[in-house]
mmCIF file of C-alpha atoms in Angstrom:
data_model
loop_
_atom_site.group_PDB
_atom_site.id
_atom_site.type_symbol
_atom_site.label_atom_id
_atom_site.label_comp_id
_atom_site.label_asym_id
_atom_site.label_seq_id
_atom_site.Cartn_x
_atom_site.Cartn_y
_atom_site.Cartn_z
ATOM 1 C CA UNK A 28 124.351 132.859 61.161
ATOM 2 C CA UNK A 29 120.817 131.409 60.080
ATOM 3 C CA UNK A 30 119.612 131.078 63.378
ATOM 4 C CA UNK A 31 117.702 128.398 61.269
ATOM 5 C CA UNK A 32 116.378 126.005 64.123
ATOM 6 C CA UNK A 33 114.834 128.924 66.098
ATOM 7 C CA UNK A 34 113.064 130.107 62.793
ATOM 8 C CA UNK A 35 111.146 126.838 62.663
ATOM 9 C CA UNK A 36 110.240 125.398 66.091
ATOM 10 C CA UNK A 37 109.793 128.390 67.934
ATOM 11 C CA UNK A 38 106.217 127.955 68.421
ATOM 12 C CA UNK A 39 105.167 130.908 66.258
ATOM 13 C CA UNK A 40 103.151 128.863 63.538
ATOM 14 C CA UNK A 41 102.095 126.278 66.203
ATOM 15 C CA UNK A 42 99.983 129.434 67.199
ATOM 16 C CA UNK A 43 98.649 129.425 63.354
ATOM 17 C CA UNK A 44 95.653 127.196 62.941
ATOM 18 C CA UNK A 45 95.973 124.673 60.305
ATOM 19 C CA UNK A 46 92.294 125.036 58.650
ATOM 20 C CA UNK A 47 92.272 123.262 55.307
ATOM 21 C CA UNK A 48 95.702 124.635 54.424
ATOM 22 C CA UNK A 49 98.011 121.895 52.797
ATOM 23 C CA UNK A 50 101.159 121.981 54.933
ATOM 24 C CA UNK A 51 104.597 121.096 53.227
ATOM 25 C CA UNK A 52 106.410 118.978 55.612
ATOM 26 C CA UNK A 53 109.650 121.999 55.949
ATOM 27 C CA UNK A 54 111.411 120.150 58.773
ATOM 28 C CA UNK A 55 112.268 116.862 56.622
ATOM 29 C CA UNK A 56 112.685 119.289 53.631
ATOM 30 C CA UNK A 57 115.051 121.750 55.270
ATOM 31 C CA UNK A 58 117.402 118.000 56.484
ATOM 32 C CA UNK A 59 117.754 117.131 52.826
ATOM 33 C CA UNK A 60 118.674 120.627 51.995
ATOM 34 C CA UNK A 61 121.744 120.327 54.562
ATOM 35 C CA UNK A 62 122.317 117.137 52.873
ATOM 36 C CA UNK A 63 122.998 118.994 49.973
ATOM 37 C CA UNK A 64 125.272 121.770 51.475
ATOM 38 C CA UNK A 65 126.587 119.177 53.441
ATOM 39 C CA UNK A 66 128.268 117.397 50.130
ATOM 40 C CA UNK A 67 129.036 120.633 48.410
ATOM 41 C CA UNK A 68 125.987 120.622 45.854
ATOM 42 C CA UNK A 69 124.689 123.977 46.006
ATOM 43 C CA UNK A 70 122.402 124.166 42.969
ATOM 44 C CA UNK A 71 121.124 120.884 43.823
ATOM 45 C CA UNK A 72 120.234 122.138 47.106
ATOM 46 C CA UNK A 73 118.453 125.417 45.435
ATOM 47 C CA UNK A 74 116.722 123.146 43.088
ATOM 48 C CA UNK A 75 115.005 121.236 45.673
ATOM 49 C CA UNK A 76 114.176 124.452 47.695
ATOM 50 C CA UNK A 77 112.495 126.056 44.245
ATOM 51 C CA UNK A 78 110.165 122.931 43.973
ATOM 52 C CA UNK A 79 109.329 122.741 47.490
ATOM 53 C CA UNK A 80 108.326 126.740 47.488
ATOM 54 C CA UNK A 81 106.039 125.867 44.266
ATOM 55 C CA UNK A 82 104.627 123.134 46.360
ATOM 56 C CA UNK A 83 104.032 125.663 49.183
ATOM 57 C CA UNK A 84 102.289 128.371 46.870
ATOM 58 C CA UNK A 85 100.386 126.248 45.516
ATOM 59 C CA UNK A 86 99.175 124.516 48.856
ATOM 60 C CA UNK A 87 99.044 127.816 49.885
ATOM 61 C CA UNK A 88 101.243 127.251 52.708
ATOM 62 C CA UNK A 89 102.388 130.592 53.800
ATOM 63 C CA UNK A 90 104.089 129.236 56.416
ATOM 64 C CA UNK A 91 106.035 126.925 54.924
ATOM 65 C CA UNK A 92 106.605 129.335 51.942
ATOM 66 C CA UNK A 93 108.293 131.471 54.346
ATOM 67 C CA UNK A 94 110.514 128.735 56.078
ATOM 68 C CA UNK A 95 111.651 127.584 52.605
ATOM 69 C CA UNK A 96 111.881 131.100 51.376
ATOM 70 C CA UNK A 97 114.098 131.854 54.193
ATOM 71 C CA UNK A 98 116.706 129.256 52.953
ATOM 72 C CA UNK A 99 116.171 129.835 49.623
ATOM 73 C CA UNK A 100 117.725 133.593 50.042
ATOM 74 C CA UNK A 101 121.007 132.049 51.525
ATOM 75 C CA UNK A 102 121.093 129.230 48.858
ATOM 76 C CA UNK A 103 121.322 131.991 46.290
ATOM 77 C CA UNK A 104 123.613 134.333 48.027
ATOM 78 C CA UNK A 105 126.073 131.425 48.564
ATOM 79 C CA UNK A 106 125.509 130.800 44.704
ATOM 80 C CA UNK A 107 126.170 134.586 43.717
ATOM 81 C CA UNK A 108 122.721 134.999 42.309
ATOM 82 C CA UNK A 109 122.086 138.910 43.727
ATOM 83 C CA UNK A 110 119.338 139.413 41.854
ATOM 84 C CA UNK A 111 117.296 136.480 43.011
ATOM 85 C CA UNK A 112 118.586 136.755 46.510
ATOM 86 C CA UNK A 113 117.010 139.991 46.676
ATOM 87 C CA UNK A 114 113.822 138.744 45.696
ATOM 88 C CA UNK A 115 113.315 135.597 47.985
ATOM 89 C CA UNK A 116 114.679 138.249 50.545
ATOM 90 C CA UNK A 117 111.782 140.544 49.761
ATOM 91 C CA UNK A 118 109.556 137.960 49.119
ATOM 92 C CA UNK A 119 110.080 136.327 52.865
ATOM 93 C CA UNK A 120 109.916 139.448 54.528
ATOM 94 C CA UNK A 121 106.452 140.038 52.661
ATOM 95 C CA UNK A 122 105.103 136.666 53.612
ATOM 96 C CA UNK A 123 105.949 137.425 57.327
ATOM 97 C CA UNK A 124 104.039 140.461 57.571
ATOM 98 C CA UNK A 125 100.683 139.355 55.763
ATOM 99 C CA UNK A 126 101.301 136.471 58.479
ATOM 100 C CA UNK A 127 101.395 139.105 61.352
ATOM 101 C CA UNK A 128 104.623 137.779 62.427
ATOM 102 C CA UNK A 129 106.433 141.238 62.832
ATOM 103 C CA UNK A 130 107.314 140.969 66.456
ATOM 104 C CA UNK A 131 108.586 136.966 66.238
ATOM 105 C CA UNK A 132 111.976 135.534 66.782
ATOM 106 C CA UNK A 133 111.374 134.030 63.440
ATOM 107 C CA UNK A 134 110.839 137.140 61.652
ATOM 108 C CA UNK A 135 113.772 138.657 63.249
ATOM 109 C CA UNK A 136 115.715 135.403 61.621
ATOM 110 C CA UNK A 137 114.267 136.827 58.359
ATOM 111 C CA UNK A 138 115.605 140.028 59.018
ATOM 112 C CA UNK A 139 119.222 139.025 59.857
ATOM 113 C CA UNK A 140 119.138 136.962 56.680
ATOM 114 C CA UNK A 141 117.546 139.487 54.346
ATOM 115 C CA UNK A 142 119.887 142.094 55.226
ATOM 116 C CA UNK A 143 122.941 139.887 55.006
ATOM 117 C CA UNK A 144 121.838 139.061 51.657
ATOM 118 C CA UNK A 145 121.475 143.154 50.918
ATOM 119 C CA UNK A 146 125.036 143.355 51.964
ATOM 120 C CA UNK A 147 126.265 140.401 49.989
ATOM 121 C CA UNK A 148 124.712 142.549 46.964
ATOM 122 C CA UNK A 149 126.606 145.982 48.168
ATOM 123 C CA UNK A 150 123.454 147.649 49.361
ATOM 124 C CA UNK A 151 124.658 147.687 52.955
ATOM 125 C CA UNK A 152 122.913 151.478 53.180
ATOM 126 C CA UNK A 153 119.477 148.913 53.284
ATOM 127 C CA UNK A 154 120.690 146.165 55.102
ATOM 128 C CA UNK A 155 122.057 147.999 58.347
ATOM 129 C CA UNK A 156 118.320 149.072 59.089
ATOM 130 C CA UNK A 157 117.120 145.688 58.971
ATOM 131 C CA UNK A 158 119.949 144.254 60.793
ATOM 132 C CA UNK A 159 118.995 147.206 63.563
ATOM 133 C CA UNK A 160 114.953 146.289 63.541
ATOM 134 C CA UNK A 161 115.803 142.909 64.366
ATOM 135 C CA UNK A 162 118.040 143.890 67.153
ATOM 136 C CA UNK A 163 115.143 145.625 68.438
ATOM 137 C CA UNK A 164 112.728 142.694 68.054
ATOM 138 C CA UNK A 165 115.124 140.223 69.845
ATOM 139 C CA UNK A 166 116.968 141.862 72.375
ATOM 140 C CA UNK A 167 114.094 141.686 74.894
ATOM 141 C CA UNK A 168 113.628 137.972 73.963
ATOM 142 C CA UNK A 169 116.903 136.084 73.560
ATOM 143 C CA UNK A 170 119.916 136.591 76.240
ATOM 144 C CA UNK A 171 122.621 139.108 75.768
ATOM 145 C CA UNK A 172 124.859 135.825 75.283
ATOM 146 C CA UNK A 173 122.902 133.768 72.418
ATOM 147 C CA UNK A 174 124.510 133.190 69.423
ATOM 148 C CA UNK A 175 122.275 135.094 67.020
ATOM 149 C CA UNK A 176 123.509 138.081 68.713
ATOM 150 C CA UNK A 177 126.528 137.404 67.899
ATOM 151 C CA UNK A 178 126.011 136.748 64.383
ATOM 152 C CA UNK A 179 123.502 140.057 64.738
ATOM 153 C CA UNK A 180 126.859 142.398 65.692
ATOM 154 C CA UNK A 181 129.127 140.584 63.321
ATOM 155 C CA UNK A 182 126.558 141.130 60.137
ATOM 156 C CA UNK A 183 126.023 145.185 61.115
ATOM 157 C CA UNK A 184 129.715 145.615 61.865
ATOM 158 C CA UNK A 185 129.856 144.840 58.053
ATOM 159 C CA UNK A 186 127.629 147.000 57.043
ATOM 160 C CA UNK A 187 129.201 149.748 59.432
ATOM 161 C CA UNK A 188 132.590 148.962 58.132
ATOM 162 C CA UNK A 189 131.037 149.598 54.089
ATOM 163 C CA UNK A 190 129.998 152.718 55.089
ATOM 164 C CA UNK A 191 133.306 154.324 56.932
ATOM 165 C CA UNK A 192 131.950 154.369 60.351
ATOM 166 C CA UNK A 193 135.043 151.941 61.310
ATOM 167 C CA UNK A 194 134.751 152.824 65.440
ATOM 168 C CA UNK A 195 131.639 151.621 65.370
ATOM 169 C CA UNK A 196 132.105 148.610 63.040
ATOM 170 C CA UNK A 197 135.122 147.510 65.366
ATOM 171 C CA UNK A 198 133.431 147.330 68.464
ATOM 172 C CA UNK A 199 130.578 145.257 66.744
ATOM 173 C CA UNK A 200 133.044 142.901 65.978
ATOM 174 C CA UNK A 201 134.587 142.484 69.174
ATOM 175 C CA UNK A 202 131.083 142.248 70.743
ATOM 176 C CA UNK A 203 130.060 139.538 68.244
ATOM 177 C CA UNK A 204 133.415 137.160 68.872
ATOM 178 C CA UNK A 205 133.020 137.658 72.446
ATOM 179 C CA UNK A 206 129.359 136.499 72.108
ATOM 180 C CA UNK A 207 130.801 133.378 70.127
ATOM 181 C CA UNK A 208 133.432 132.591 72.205
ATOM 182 C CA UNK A 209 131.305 132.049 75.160
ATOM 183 C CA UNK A 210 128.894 129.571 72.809
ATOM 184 C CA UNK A 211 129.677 125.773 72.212
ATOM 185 C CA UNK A 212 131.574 125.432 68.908
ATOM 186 C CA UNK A 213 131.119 129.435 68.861
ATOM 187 C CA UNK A 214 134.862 129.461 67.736
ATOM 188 C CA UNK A 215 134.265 128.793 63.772
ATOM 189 C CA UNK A 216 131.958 132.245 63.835
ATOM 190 C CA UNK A 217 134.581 133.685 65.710
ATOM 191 C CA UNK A 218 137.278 133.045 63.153
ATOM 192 C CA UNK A 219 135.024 134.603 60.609
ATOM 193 C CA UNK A 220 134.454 138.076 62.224
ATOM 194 C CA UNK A 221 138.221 138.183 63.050
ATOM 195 C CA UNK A 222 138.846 137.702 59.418
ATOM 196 C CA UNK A 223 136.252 140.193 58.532
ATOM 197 C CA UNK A 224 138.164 142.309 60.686
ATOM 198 C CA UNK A 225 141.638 142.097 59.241
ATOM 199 C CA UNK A 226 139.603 143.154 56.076
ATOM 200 C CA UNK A 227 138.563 145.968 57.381
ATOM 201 C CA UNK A 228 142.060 147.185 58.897
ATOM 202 C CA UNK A 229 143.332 147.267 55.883
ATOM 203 C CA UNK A 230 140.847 149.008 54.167
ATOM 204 C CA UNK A 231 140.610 151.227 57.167
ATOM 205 C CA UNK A 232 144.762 151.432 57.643
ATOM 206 C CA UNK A 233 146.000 150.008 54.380
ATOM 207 C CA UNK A 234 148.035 147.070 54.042
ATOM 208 C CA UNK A 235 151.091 148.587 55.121
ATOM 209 C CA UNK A 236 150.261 150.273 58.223
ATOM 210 C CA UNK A 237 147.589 147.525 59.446
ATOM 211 C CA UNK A 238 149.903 144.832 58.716
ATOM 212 C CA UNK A 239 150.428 144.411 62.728
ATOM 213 C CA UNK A 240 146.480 144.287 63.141
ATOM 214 C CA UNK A 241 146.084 141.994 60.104
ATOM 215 C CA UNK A 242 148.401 139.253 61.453
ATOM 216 C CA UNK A 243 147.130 139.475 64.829
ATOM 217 C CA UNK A 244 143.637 139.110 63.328
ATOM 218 C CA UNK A 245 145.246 135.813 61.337
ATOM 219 C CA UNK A 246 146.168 134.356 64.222
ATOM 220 C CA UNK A 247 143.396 134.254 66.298
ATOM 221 C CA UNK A 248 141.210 133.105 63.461
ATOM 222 C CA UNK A 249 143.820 130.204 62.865
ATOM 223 C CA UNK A 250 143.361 129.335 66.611
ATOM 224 C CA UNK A 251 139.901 129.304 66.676
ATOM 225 C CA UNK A 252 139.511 127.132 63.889
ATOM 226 C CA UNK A 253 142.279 124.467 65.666
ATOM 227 C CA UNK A 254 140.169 124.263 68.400
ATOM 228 C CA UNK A 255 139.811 120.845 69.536
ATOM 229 C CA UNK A 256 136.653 118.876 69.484
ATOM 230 C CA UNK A 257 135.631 121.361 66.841
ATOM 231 C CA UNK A 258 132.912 118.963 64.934
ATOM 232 C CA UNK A 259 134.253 118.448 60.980
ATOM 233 C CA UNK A 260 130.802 118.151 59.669
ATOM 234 C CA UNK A 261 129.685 120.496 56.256
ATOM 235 C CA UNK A 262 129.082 123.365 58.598
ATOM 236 C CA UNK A 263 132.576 123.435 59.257
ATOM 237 C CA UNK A 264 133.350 122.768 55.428
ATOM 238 C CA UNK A 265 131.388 125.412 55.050
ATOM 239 C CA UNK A 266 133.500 128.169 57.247
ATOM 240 C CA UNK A 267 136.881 126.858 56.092
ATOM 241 C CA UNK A 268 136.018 127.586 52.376
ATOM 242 C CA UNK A 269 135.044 130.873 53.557
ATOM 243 C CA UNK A 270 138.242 131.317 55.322
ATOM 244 C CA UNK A 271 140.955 129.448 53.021
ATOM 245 C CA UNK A 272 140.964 132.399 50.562
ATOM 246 C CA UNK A 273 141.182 135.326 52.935
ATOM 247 C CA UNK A 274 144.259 133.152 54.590
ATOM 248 C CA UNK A 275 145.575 132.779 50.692
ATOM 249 C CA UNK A 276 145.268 137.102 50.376
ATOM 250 C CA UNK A 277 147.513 137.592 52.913
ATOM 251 C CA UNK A 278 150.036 135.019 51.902
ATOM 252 C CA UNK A 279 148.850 132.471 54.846
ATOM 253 C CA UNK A 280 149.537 129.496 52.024
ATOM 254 C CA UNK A 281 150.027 126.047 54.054
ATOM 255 C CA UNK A 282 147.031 127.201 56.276
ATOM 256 C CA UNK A 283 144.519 128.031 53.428
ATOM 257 C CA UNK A 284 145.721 124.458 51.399
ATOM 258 C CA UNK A 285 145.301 122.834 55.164
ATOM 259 C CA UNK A 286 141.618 124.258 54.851
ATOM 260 C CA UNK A 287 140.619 123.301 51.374
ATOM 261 C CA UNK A 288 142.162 119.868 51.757
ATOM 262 C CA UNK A 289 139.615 119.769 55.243
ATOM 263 C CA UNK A 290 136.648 120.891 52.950
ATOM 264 C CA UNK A 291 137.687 118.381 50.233
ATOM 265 C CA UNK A 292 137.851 115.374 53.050
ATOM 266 C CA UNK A 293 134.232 116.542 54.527
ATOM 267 C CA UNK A 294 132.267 116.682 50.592
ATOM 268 C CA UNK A 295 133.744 113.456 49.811
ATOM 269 C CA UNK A 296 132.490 111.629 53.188
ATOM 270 C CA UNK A 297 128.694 112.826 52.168
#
């Protein structure tokens, strides 16, 4: 949940005047970044992001630093760099402030992103604060209905679920699928916090006694990803190699080779 398009053109740096800053141009880099995701090449796709953020620094493009930045933290999170996750995550979250954009939709983006990347690392005890700050920085701008809330709920459920606090976590989820469900195409996300949530039944229950639970949670994520008119485009190669190997843990075989062969189809048409 990048919530990448509001990041960028949500009028925040069109605010910022240009002065004799060198601006990188982040919209056409950002479309040959998903180019790169879009065929499967993920250190390609970093690559291109690292050059671009030298070209920013040394145009000294905040703005665009932060933009590219902002990608850069999911590129390596995807790529299971922690370390370096961490540090575009920090570094991002620095640039917004000495750009005075604490109170922005786009630095709430940051947020989201920086503390999903925390989790990703197992330092949910930091991310859940910055998943909570930018609840408090967008509720009063976006409806209760958008999709970054729903990605917002899914990501501290997570978080809530790492630390024990499993009530809590499992109404987060539900909130965040019914957000999605009620969004065009909402139903990939969807499949994704119900799978998150058979995780955390079984941790919660063990496998045994949330076996019920787990298969329930199975089957809605199968549904949702059936949906029809779905788009197959990388973002959906994307959630179905997400998905395939939680459906291969609980023995869901055909559906999680069904899945890979999808993702395998999508690369090969890029």
């Amino acid at each position: 949940y990048l919530g990448r398009k509001t990041m960028i053109y949500d009028g925040f740096f069109d605010r910022e005047p240009a002065g004799k800053i060198n601006r990188v141009p982040v919209s056409r880099i950002i479309e040959k970044f998903d180019r790169y995701e879009g065929k499967g090449d993920a250190e390609g796709g970093a690559r291109h992001l690292e050059y671009w953020i030298r070209e920013a620094n040394d145009a000294r493009d905040k703005q665009g630093e932060f933009s590219l930045n902002n990608e850069l933290m999911g590129a390596y999170r995807k790529l299971g760099r922690g370390d370096k996750a961490v540090s575009a995550a920090q570094r991002t979250l620095q640039l917004g402030r000495e750009l005075g954009m604490e109170d922005s939709e786009a630095y709430a983006t940051a947020l989201i992103n920086a503390g999903t990347v925390y989790k990703a690392a197992s330092r949910s005890e930091e991310a859940l604060p910055l998943f909570e700050k930018a609840a408090e920085i967008i509720k009063p701008k976006i409806p209760p209905t958008h999709a970054k809330m729903g990605g917002l709920y899914n990501n501290m459920a997570l978080c809530l679920a790492d630390l024990g606090q499993y009530a809590r976590a499992e109404e987060a989820f539900y909130k965040a699928i019914d957000i999605m469900l009620n969004n065009k195409y909402g139903e990939l996300e969807a499949a994704i916090s119900m799978l998150n949530l058979a995780s955390m039944y079984e941790k919660q229950y063990g496998l045994e006694r949330a076996a019920e639970k787990i298969e329930n949670c199975l089957a809605s994520a199968e549904k949702y990803l059936k949906t029809p008119g779905i788009p197959k485009n990388g973002y959906y190669a994307f959630v179905c190699d997400k998905c395939a190997p939680v459906f291969d843990y609980y023995g869901w075989f055909a559906l999680a080779d069904d899945l890979k062969r999808e993702v395998k189809e999508i690369h090969e048409r890029y």
